[in-house]
């Protein structure tokens, strides 16, 4: 009954999230339902105040600075005109002859540089709309093009990406954001290459069927995004903060921190492990430095810097608490007796190769929650120590475990109930019926193919 209670709770969480109910409310309610159905109702309040809220609070303590600086940097890039300048520069270089590749690369450059995928979607959609209209390419392919550039290779595969999906595994495996760089690049190239090839084949097929852009009632800009580009910035200057994010991250990861004797930190903070934290510290320093550079160098051009900073800061709150609530839900589920059966089943899927078990756990939980960061957090909070022990016993490099975890979380996370998918379709003014099949191909099918390739290569040749 305990296992059935967990399954019912998970299915309801997925269904109700798809119906648009906030995870902030759903997570504690569905956790409470699982507790009641398991027969542990007498402990409901202690489980909520201890297990749920403690896990939520610990997650916020650990990752809030990354959410905060990431959202702030994205807003500064948008309101300074840097994001628009980069997008326009790529459009000028590639033109309307390769509209899919143009949109994918524009999104990829921005997200790899640390700009939030939601900021990118709002910034790139108007450009995509004009490009696709001029080239007479079906508008229904725009969401898949934006998703490929924003939700896939730059989010989970490319080494050094500051995406939260690449940062969550760091403290669990004591790695850094550049974990298994060679395998990450291979996975990224698979997603980028096959994704653009697939979408271009859809463009060719549409042209053969005489299907053009179509007739659409174009989405009007919302009040929050109507003034998205108040200023312009030279392309060379716009690229500097993106280069700073990746460059400073690498510098501190491989140069500064390894050269320092950080033993004094253990003396002052007994519960802090520098090896488990320097990967996160490097990303935070890079995002903070790039944000400061944007503020200082564009000082004379801000229309309302205070408003930009406030929007960026406030924009971090909903994502962090949504994810933290899902982590709290996972902690409650993990405390139930029925979870032991599920845990053992997952861990024993491939006892000789924990990479397969890990990939399955991350994929399933990301699919259920509709969130790569939420599923990844739940899985690692509940099973992270077991996977690290299994990896050490099997002689598997923790960097390989890190990369597989990130890639797996970015596979099933874009099922129809995914908040990212729903938001993207709303931005583009399209429906699931019109666009979801192509979104699923480039964000689910191809990333899973890349994941399988990495597991195979990692098993045969180890981490590289």
Short mmCIF file of C-alpha atoms in Angstrom, two decimals:
data_model
loop_
_atom_site.label_atom_id
_atom_site.label_comp_id
_atom_site.label_asym_id
_atom_site.label_seq_id
_atom_site.Cartn_x
_atom_site.Cartn_y
_atom_site.Cartn_z
CA UNK A 1 0.00 0.00 0.00
CA UNK A 2 2.89 2.35 0.73
CA UNK A 3 4.29 1.97 -2.79
CA UNK A 4 0.84 2.41 -4.33
CA UNK A 5 0.35 5.57 -2.27
CA UNK A 6 3.56 7.03 -3.71
CA UNK A 7 2.53 6.15 -7.27
CA UNK A 8 -0.93 7.74 -6.83
CA UNK A 9 0.67 10.85 -5.36
CA UNK A 10 3.15 11.13 -8.23
CA UNK A 11 0.49 10.68 -10.91
CA UNK A 12 -1.72 13.32 -9.31
CA UNK A 13 1.25 15.68 -9.04
CA UNK A 14 1.93 15.27 -12.76
CA UNK A 15 -1.74 15.61 -13.77
CA UNK A 16 -2.51 18.64 -11.62
CA UNK A 17 0.73 20.39 -12.60
CA UNK A 18 -0.30 19.92 -16.24
CA UNK A 19 -3.62 21.56 -15.36
CA UNK A 20 -1.72 24.61 -14.24
CA UNK A 21 -1.84 24.35 -10.44
CA UNK A 22 1.26 25.76 -8.77
CA UNK A 23 3.85 23.30 -7.48
CA UNK A 24 4.20 25.51 -4.39
CA UNK A 25 0.76 24.25 -3.33
CA UNK A 26 0.81 20.85 -5.04
CA UNK A 27 4.08 19.59 -3.54
CA UNK A 28 3.05 19.73 0.15
CA UNK A 29 -0.51 18.59 -0.64
CA UNK A 30 0.61 15.57 -2.67
CA UNK A 31 3.25 14.73 -0.06
CA UNK A 32 0.54 14.84 2.61
CA UNK A 33 -1.68 12.61 0.48
CA UNK A 34 1.11 10.04 0.17
CA UNK A 35 1.60 10.10 3.94
CA UNK A 36 -2.12 9.63 4.62
CA UNK A 37 -2.53 6.80 2.10
CA UNK A 38 0.53 5.09 3.57
CA UNK A 39 -1.14 4.96 6.97
CA UNK A 40 1.25 7.42 8.62
CA UNK A 41 -1.32 10.18 9.08
CA UNK A 42 -0.54 10.50 12.79
CA UNK A 43 2.88 11.86 11.85
CA UNK A 44 1.61 14.23 9.17
CA UNK A 45 2.47 17.53 10.87
CA UNK A 46 5.93 16.45 12.08
CA UNK A 47 6.72 15.09 8.63
CA UNK A 48 5.68 18.40 7.07
CA UNK A 49 7.54 20.66 9.49
CA UNK A 50 10.64 18.46 9.70
CA UNK A 51 11.10 16.41 6.52
CA UNK A 52 9.40 18.69 3.97
CA UNK A 53 10.41 22.12 5.23
CA UNK A 54 13.92 21.08 6.24
CA UNK A 55 14.63 19.69 2.77
CA UNK A 56 13.10 22.78 1.16
CA UNK A 57 15.17 25.07 3.37
CA UNK A 58 18.42 23.18 2.79
CA UNK A 59 17.94 23.39 -0.97
CA UNK A 60 17.31 27.15 -0.82
CA UNK A 61 20.40 27.61 1.36
CA UNK A 62 22.54 25.66 -1.08
CA UNK A 63 21.34 26.95 -4.45
CA UNK A 64 19.56 30.29 -3.94
CA UNK A 65 22.68 32.37 -4.76
CA UNK A 66 22.93 30.60 -8.12
CA UNK A 67 19.26 31.17 -8.95
CA UNK A 68 19.53 34.80 -7.81
CA UNK A 69 22.64 35.71 -9.79
CA UNK A 70 21.48 33.73 -12.83
CA UNK A 71 18.16 35.56 -12.96
CA UNK A 72 19.82 38.93 -12.32
CA UNK A 73 22.40 38.37 -15.07
CA UNK A 74 19.70 37.33 -17.53
CA UNK A 75 17.66 40.46 -16.81
CA UNK A 76 20.72 42.69 -17.16
CA UNK A 77 21.55 41.06 -20.50
CA UNK A 78 17.99 41.61 -21.71
CA UNK A 79 17.51 45.20 -20.55
CA UNK A 80 20.99 46.37 -21.57
CA UNK A 81 20.27 45.33 -25.16
CA UNK A 82 23.11 42.80 -25.11
CA UNK A 83 20.87 39.79 -25.71
CA UNK A 84 19.15 41.50 -28.62
CA UNK A 85 22.47 42.62 -30.11
CA UNK A 86 23.82 39.06 -30.05
CA UNK A 87 20.65 37.68 -31.61
CA UNK A 88 20.67 40.37 -34.30
CA UNK A 89 24.37 39.74 -35.00
CA UNK A 90 23.75 36.06 -35.64
CA UNK A 91 20.76 36.90 -37.83
CA UNK A 92 22.89 39.33 -39.86
CA UNK A 93 25.54 36.66 -40.42
CA UNK A 94 23.23 33.79 -41.37
CA UNK A 95 20.25 35.68 -42.79
CA UNK A 96 17.00 34.02 -43.81
CA UNK A 97 18.56 31.14 -45.75
CA UNK A 98 19.10 29.07 -42.61
CA UNK A 99 16.33 30.26 -40.30
CA UNK A 100 16.30 27.17 -38.08
CA UNK A 101 20.07 27.19 -37.54
CA UNK A 102 19.98 30.96 -36.95
CA UNK A 103 17.40 30.66 -34.17
CA UNK A 104 19.07 27.61 -32.59
CA UNK A 105 22.50 29.27 -32.50
CA UNK A 106 21.10 32.55 -31.17
CA UNK A 107 19.41 30.70 -28.31
CA UNK A 108 22.45 28.49 -27.75
CA UNK A 109 24.93 31.35 -27.47
CA UNK A 110 22.75 33.19 -24.96
CA UNK A 111 21.91 30.21 -22.75
CA UNK A 112 25.48 28.90 -22.76
CA UNK A 113 26.53 32.36 -21.65
CA UNK A 114 24.24 32.20 -18.63
CA UNK A 115 21.05 33.90 -19.79
CA UNK A 116 17.86 32.30 -18.45
CA UNK A 117 16.03 30.19 -21.00
CA UNK A 118 12.81 32.11 -20.32
CA UNK A 119 14.54 35.43 -20.96
CA UNK A 120 15.97 33.96 -24.16
CA UNK A 121 12.54 32.74 -25.30
CA UNK A 122 11.02 36.19 -24.87
CA UNK A 123 13.99 37.89 -26.58
CA UNK A 124 14.30 35.50 -29.53
CA UNK A 125 10.64 34.90 -30.36
CA UNK A 126 10.02 38.27 -32.10
CA UNK A 127 13.16 37.76 -34.20
CA UNK A 128 12.16 34.18 -34.99
CA UNK A 129 8.70 35.29 -36.04
CA UNK A 130 10.06 37.81 -38.52
CA UNK A 131 12.67 35.40 -39.91
CA UNK A 132 10.22 32.54 -40.39
CA UNK A 133 7.64 34.88 -41.92
CA UNK A 134 10.14 36.32 -44.41
CA UNK A 135 11.41 32.87 -45.35
CA UNK A 136 7.81 31.53 -45.49
CA UNK A 137 8.68 28.70 -43.10
CA UNK A 138 5.80 27.34 -40.94
CA UNK A 139 5.46 29.18 -37.67
CA UNK A 140 4.68 25.89 -35.93
CA UNK A 141 8.42 25.05 -36.11
CA UNK A 142 9.49 28.09 -34.06
CA UNK A 143 8.95 26.50 -30.60
CA UNK A 144 11.06 23.48 -31.52
CA UNK A 145 13.85 25.71 -32.83
CA UNK A 146 13.89 27.80 -29.65
CA UNK A 147 13.66 24.67 -27.47
CA UNK A 148 16.57 22.99 -29.25
CA UNK A 149 18.81 25.99 -28.64
CA UNK A 150 17.67 26.62 -25.07
CA UNK A 151 16.53 23.36 -23.44
CA UNK A 152 19.08 20.82 -24.64
CA UNK A 153 22.83 20.92 -25.37
CA UNK A 154 23.59 24.21 -23.59
CA UNK A 155 21.56 23.18 -20.54
CA UNK A 156 22.94 19.74 -19.78
CA UNK A 157 25.83 18.82 -22.09
CA UNK A 158 28.37 21.53 -22.86
CA UNK A 159 31.17 21.77 -20.27
CA UNK A 160 31.11 24.88 -18.12
CA UNK A 161 27.51 25.83 -18.73
CA UNK A 162 26.20 27.80 -15.72
CA UNK A 163 22.74 26.21 -16.03
CA UNK A 164 21.34 25.00 -12.72
CA UNK A 165 20.99 21.50 -14.22
CA UNK A 166 24.78 21.39 -14.53
CA UNK A 167 25.34 22.78 -11.04
CA UNK A 168 23.04 20.58 -8.96
CA UNK A 169 25.26 17.43 -9.17
CA UNK A 170 28.41 19.31 -8.06
CA UNK A 171 28.09 18.94 -4.25
CA UNK A 172 26.87 15.35 -4.51
CA UNK A 173 29.78 14.09 -6.64
CA UNK A 174 32.39 16.72 -5.62
CA UNK A 175 32.87 17.70 -9.26
CA UNK A 176 32.66 20.99 -11.16
CA UNK A 177 30.68 22.40 -14.07
CA UNK A 178 33.28 21.13 -16.57
CA UNK A 179 32.75 17.48 -15.58
CA UNK A 180 33.51 14.94 -18.36
CA UNK A 181 34.07 17.70 -20.97
CA UNK A 182 34.79 15.42 -23.91
CA UNK A 183 31.65 13.36 -23.41
CA UNK A 184 29.65 16.53 -22.85
CA UNK A 185 30.84 18.00 -26.15
CA UNK A 186 29.99 14.76 -27.98
CA UNK A 187 26.49 14.76 -26.48
CA UNK A 188 26.08 18.43 -27.36
CA UNK A 189 27.11 17.88 -30.97
CA UNK A 190 24.70 14.95 -31.29
CA UNK A 191 21.79 17.07 -30.05
CA UNK A 192 22.75 20.12 -32.11
CA UNK A 193 23.57 18.23 -35.29
CA UNK A 194 20.68 15.79 -35.33
CA UNK A 195 18.26 18.42 -34.02
CA UNK A 196 18.97 20.97 -36.74
CA UNK A 197 19.01 18.22 -39.38
CA UNK A 198 15.61 16.99 -38.23
CA UNK A 199 14.06 20.46 -38.15
CA UNK A 200 15.52 21.31 -41.55
CA UNK A 201 13.90 18.14 -42.91
CA UNK A 202 10.56 19.42 -41.56
CA UNK A 203 11.18 22.73 -43.36
CA UNK A 204 11.93 20.89 -46.63
CA UNK A 205 8.84 18.70 -46.28
CA UNK A 206 6.64 21.74 -45.59
CA UNK A 207 8.00 23.47 -48.70
CA UNK A 208 7.30 20.36 -50.80
CA UNK A 209 3.71 20.42 -49.51
CA UNK A 210 3.42 24.16 -50.29
CA UNK A 211 2.97 24.91 -46.58
CA UNK A 212 4.09 28.42 -45.76
CA UNK A 213 4.22 30.48 -42.59
CA UNK A 214 0.46 30.23 -42.16
CA UNK A 215 -2.17 32.64 -40.94
CA UNK A 216 -1.82 33.49 -37.27
CA UNK A 217 -3.09 36.06 -34.86
CA UNK A 218 0.30 37.17 -33.63
CA UNK A 219 0.86 37.35 -29.91
CA UNK A 220 1.09 40.87 -28.54
CA UNK A 221 3.99 41.65 -26.22
CA UNK A 222 3.04 41.55 -22.56
CA UNK A 223 3.50 44.67 -20.42
CA UNK A 224 6.55 43.08 -18.80
CA UNK A 225 8.30 42.53 -22.14
CA UNK A 226 7.03 45.38 -24.26
CA UNK A 227 10.17 47.44 -23.54
CA UNK A 228 12.52 44.46 -23.85
CA UNK A 229 15.21 46.36 -25.74
CA UNK A 230 15.44 50.00 -24.59
CA UNK A 231 19.05 50.38 -25.70
CA UNK A 232 21.43 48.92 -28.26
CA UNK A 233 24.94 47.63 -27.74
CA UNK A 234 27.78 46.87 -30.16
CA UNK A 235 28.04 43.12 -30.77
CA UNK A 236 31.65 42.91 -29.53
CA UNK A 237 30.69 44.47 -26.19
CA UNK A 238 27.57 42.31 -25.92
CA UNK A 239 29.65 39.15 -26.18
CA UNK A 240 32.08 40.15 -23.39
CA UNK A 241 29.80 39.22 -20.43
CA UNK A 242 29.07 35.81 -21.96
CA UNK A 243 32.79 35.19 -22.44
CA UNK A 244 33.37 36.33 -18.86
CA UNK A 245 30.89 33.79 -17.48
CA UNK A 246 32.55 30.82 -19.19
CA UNK A 247 36.12 32.16 -18.94
CA UNK A 248 36.06 33.13 -15.26
CA UNK A 249 34.29 29.90 -14.39
CA UNK A 250 37.12 27.94 -16.04
CA UNK A 251 39.82 30.16 -14.52
CA UNK A 252 38.63 29.68 -10.95
CA UNK A 253 37.79 26.00 -11.46
CA UNK A 254 41.14 24.95 -12.94
CA UNK A 255 43.48 27.76 -11.91
CA UNK A 256 42.67 29.80 -8.83
CA UNK A 257 40.99 27.34 -6.45
CA UNK A 258 43.33 24.36 -7.11
CA UNK A 259 46.32 26.62 -6.38
CA UNK A 260 44.97 27.72 -3.00
CA UNK A 261 45.29 25.95 0.34
CA UNK A 262 41.69 25.98 1.53
CA UNK A 263 42.25 23.93 4.68
CA UNK A 264 41.62 27.03 6.78
CA UNK A 265 37.96 26.85 5.69
CA UNK A 266 37.56 23.47 7.39
CA UNK A 267 38.99 24.94 10.58
CA UNK A 268 36.41 27.74 10.63
CA UNK A 269 33.47 25.79 9.15
CA UNK A 270 33.53 22.13 10.13
CA UNK A 271 30.60 21.15 7.91
CA UNK A 272 31.92 22.80 4.73
CA UNK A 273 33.87 20.71 2.23
CA UNK A 274 35.78 23.00 -0.18
CA UNK A 275 36.08 20.17 -2.70
CA UNK A 276 32.29 19.95 -2.86
CA UNK A 277 31.76 23.72 -3.05
CA UNK A 278 34.46 25.26 -5.26
CA UNK A 279 32.59 24.24 -8.41
CA UNK A 280 29.59 26.28 -7.29
CA UNK A 281 31.76 29.14 -6.04
CA UNK A 282 33.40 29.44 -9.46
CA UNK A 283 30.02 29.82 -11.19
CA UNK A 284 28.85 32.41 -8.64
CA UNK A 285 32.02 34.49 -9.06
CA UNK A 286 31.67 34.36 -12.84
CA UNK A 287 28.00 35.44 -12.83
CA UNK A 288 28.60 38.19 -10.26
CA UNK A 289 31.58 39.56 -12.21
CA UNK A 290 29.72 39.56 -15.52
CA UNK A 291 26.73 41.28 -13.91
CA UNK A 292 28.96 43.94 -12.37
CA UNK A 293 30.67 44.48 -15.75
CA UNK A 294 27.31 45.06 -17.44
CA UNK A 295 26.15 47.50 -14.78
CA UNK A 296 29.37 49.53 -14.75
CA UNK A 297 30.13 49.66 -18.47
CA UNK A 298 26.52 50.53 -19.39
CA UNK A 299 26.09 52.97 -16.50
CA UNK A 300 25.07 55.92 -18.72
CA UNK A 301 22.61 53.89 -20.78
CA UNK A 302 20.30 52.33 -18.21
CA UNK A 303 16.74 53.61 -18.45
CA UNK A 304 15.89 52.31 -14.98
CA UNK A 305 18.66 50.21 -13.44
CA UNK A 306 16.80 49.83 -10.16
CA UNK A 307 13.80 48.35 -11.97
CA UNK A 308 16.04 45.96 -13.93
CA UNK A 309 17.78 44.75 -10.78
CA UNK A 310 14.49 44.35 -8.93
CA UNK A 311 12.93 42.37 -11.80
CA UNK A 312 15.96 40.11 -11.95
CA UNK A 313 15.98 39.50 -8.21
CA UNK A 314 12.24 38.88 -8.00
CA UNK A 315 12.43 36.65 -11.06
CA UNK A 316 14.60 34.21 -9.11
CA UNK A 317 12.06 33.58 -6.36
CA UNK A 318 9.43 31.50 -8.16
CA UNK A 319 11.93 29.13 -9.85
CA UNK A 320 13.92 28.49 -6.66
CA UNK A 321 10.85 27.86 -4.50
CA UNK A 322 9.16 25.72 -7.15
CA UNK A 323 12.21 23.49 -7.30
CA UNK A 324 12.75 23.55 -3.54
CA UNK A 325 9.12 22.52 -2.98
CA UNK A 326 9.66 19.55 -5.28
CA UNK A 327 12.76 18.66 -3.27
CA UNK A 328 10.68 18.82 -0.09
CA UNK A 329 8.15 16.52 -1.72
CA UNK A 330 10.93 14.10 -2.61
CA UNK A 331 12.23 14.12 0.96
CA UNK A 332 8.80 13.16 2.31
CA UNK A 333 8.43 10.38 -0.27
CA UNK A 334 11.90 9.09 0.61
CA UNK A 335 10.92 8.88 4.29
CA UNK A 336 8.01 6.52 3.60
CA UNK A 337 8.38 2.76 3.95
CA UNK A 338 7.03 2.19 0.43
CA UNK A 339 9.94 4.12 -1.05
CA UNK A 340 12.37 1.36 -0.03
CA UNK A 341 10.81 -0.94 -2.65
CA UNK A 342 11.04 1.72 -5.35
CA UNK A 343 14.61 2.64 -4.37
CA UNK A 344 15.82 -0.95 -4.43
CA UNK A 345 14.11 -1.58 -7.76
CA UNK A 346 15.80 1.46 -9.34
CA UNK A 347 19.22 0.75 -7.84
CA UNK A 348 19.08 -2.87 -9.00
CA UNK A 349 18.12 -2.10 -12.60
CA UNK A 350 21.76 -2.59 -13.60
CA UNK A 351 23.79 -3.41 -10.49
CA UNK A 352 27.02 -3.74 -12.48
CA UNK A 353 26.59 -0.36 -14.20
CA UNK A 354 25.14 2.36 -11.97
CA UNK A 355 25.14 4.76 -14.94
CA UNK A 356 22.04 3.01 -16.30
CA UNK A 357 20.24 3.06 -12.95
CA UNK A 358 21.14 6.72 -12.44
CA UNK A 359 19.91 7.68 -15.91
CA UNK A 360 16.61 5.90 -15.30
CA UNK A 361 16.03 7.57 -11.93
CA UNK A 362 16.80 11.07 -13.21
CA UNK A 363 14.70 10.60 -16.35
CA UNK A 364 11.63 9.22 -14.57
CA UNK A 365 11.57 11.85 -11.83
CA UNK A 366 12.19 14.71 -14.28
CA UNK A 367 9.35 13.41 -16.40
CA UNK A 368 6.97 13.12 -13.46
CA UNK A 369 7.73 16.59 -12.11
CA UNK A 370 7.97 18.19 -15.56
CA UNK A 371 11.18 19.83 -14.41
CA UNK A 372 14.78 18.82 -15.08
CA UNK A 373 16.06 20.69 -12.03
CA UNK A 374 13.23 19.38 -9.84
CA UNK A 375 13.66 15.75 -10.89
CA UNK A 376 17.44 15.96 -10.65
CA UNK A 377 17.24 17.48 -7.17
CA UNK A 378 14.78 14.90 -5.88
CA UNK A 379 16.80 12.00 -7.28
CA UNK A 380 20.13 13.20 -5.93
CA UNK A 381 18.75 14.24 -2.55
CA UNK A 382 17.30 10.76 -2.06
CA UNK A 383 19.78 8.56 -3.95
CA UNK A 384 22.91 10.67 -4.45
CA UNK A 385 24.99 9.05 -1.72
CA UNK A 386 24.06 5.56 -2.96
CA UNK A 387 25.08 6.41 -6.52
CA UNK A 388 28.40 7.86 -5.38
CA UNK A 389 29.12 4.71 -3.37
CA UNK A 390 28.13 2.51 -6.32
CA UNK A 391 30.36 4.52 -8.66
CA UNK A 392 33.33 4.23 -6.32
CA UNK A 393 32.79 0.50 -5.96
CA UNK A 394 32.55 0.06 -9.74
CA UNK A 395 35.55 2.32 -10.40
CA UNK A 396 33.48 4.93 -12.27
CA UNK A 397 34.71 8.51 -12.31
CA UNK A 398 32.28 10.81 -10.42
CA UNK A 399 32.59 13.25 -13.35
CA UNK A 400 30.92 10.67 -15.57
CA UNK A 401 28.14 10.24 -13.01
CA UNK A 402 27.71 14.03 -12.98
CA UNK A 403 27.41 14.28 -16.76
CA UNK A 404 25.01 11.34 -17.06
CA UNK A 405 22.81 12.80 -14.29
CA UNK A 406 22.58 16.18 -16.04
CA UNK A 407 21.90 14.66 -19.46
CA UNK A 408 19.26 12.29 -18.08
CA UNK A 409 17.43 15.12 -16.33
CA UNK A 410 17.19 16.95 -19.67
CA UNK A 411 15.45 14.11 -21.49
CA UNK A 412 11.97 13.44 -20.13
CA UNK A 413 11.57 16.87 -18.53
CA UNK A 414 9.66 18.29 -21.52
CA UNK A 415 6.62 16.03 -21.45
CA UNK A 416 3.36 17.89 -22.25
CA UNK A 417 2.81 19.04 -18.65
CA UNK A 418 6.25 20.70 -18.43
CA UNK A 419 6.08 24.31 -17.31
CA UNK A 420 8.85 25.25 -19.73
CA UNK A 421 6.94 23.80 -22.68
CA UNK A 422 3.66 25.41 -21.66
CA UNK A 423 5.39 28.78 -21.25
CA UNK A 424 7.22 28.51 -24.59
CA UNK A 425 4.03 27.66 -26.49
CA UNK A 426 2.24 30.56 -24.79
CA UNK A 427 5.02 32.96 -25.82
CA UNK A 428 4.76 31.76 -29.43
CA UNK A 429 0.95 31.79 -29.43
CA UNK A 430 0.75 28.14 -30.51
CA UNK A 431 -0.84 24.98 -29.13
CA UNK A 432 0.43 21.53 -28.21
CA UNK A 433 -1.42 20.13 -31.22
CA UNK A 434 0.41 22.50 -33.58
CA UNK A 435 3.95 22.26 -32.27
CA UNK A 436 4.51 19.71 -29.53
CA UNK A 437 5.47 16.73 -31.73
CA UNK A 438 8.52 18.57 -33.07
CA UNK A 439 9.39 19.94 -29.60
CA UNK A 440 9.30 16.38 -28.23
CA UNK A 441 11.57 15.09 -31.00
CA UNK A 442 14.36 17.61 -30.33
CA UNK A 443 14.03 17.79 -26.53
CA UNK A 444 13.17 14.17 -25.62
CA UNK A 445 14.03 11.68 -28.37
CA UNK A 446 17.37 13.16 -29.46
CA UNK A 447 18.65 13.97 -25.93
CA UNK A 448 17.87 10.40 -24.87
CA UNK A 449 19.88 9.23 -27.89
CA UNK A 450 22.77 11.45 -26.79
CA UNK A 451 22.46 10.09 -23.23
CA UNK A 452 22.67 6.49 -24.48
CA UNK A 453 25.76 7.41 -26.51
CA UNK A 454 27.48 8.92 -23.45
CA UNK A 455 26.64 5.93 -21.26
CA UNK A 456 28.01 3.59 -23.94
CA UNK A 457 31.21 5.59 -24.46
CA UNK A 458 31.67 6.12 -20.73
CA UNK A 459 31.24 2.41 -20.04
CA UNK A 460 33.75 1.46 -22.75
CA UNK A 461 36.37 4.19 -22.34
CA UNK A 462 35.67 5.87 -19.01
CA UNK A 463 35.31 9.60 -18.41
CA UNK A 464 37.07 12.08 -20.68
#
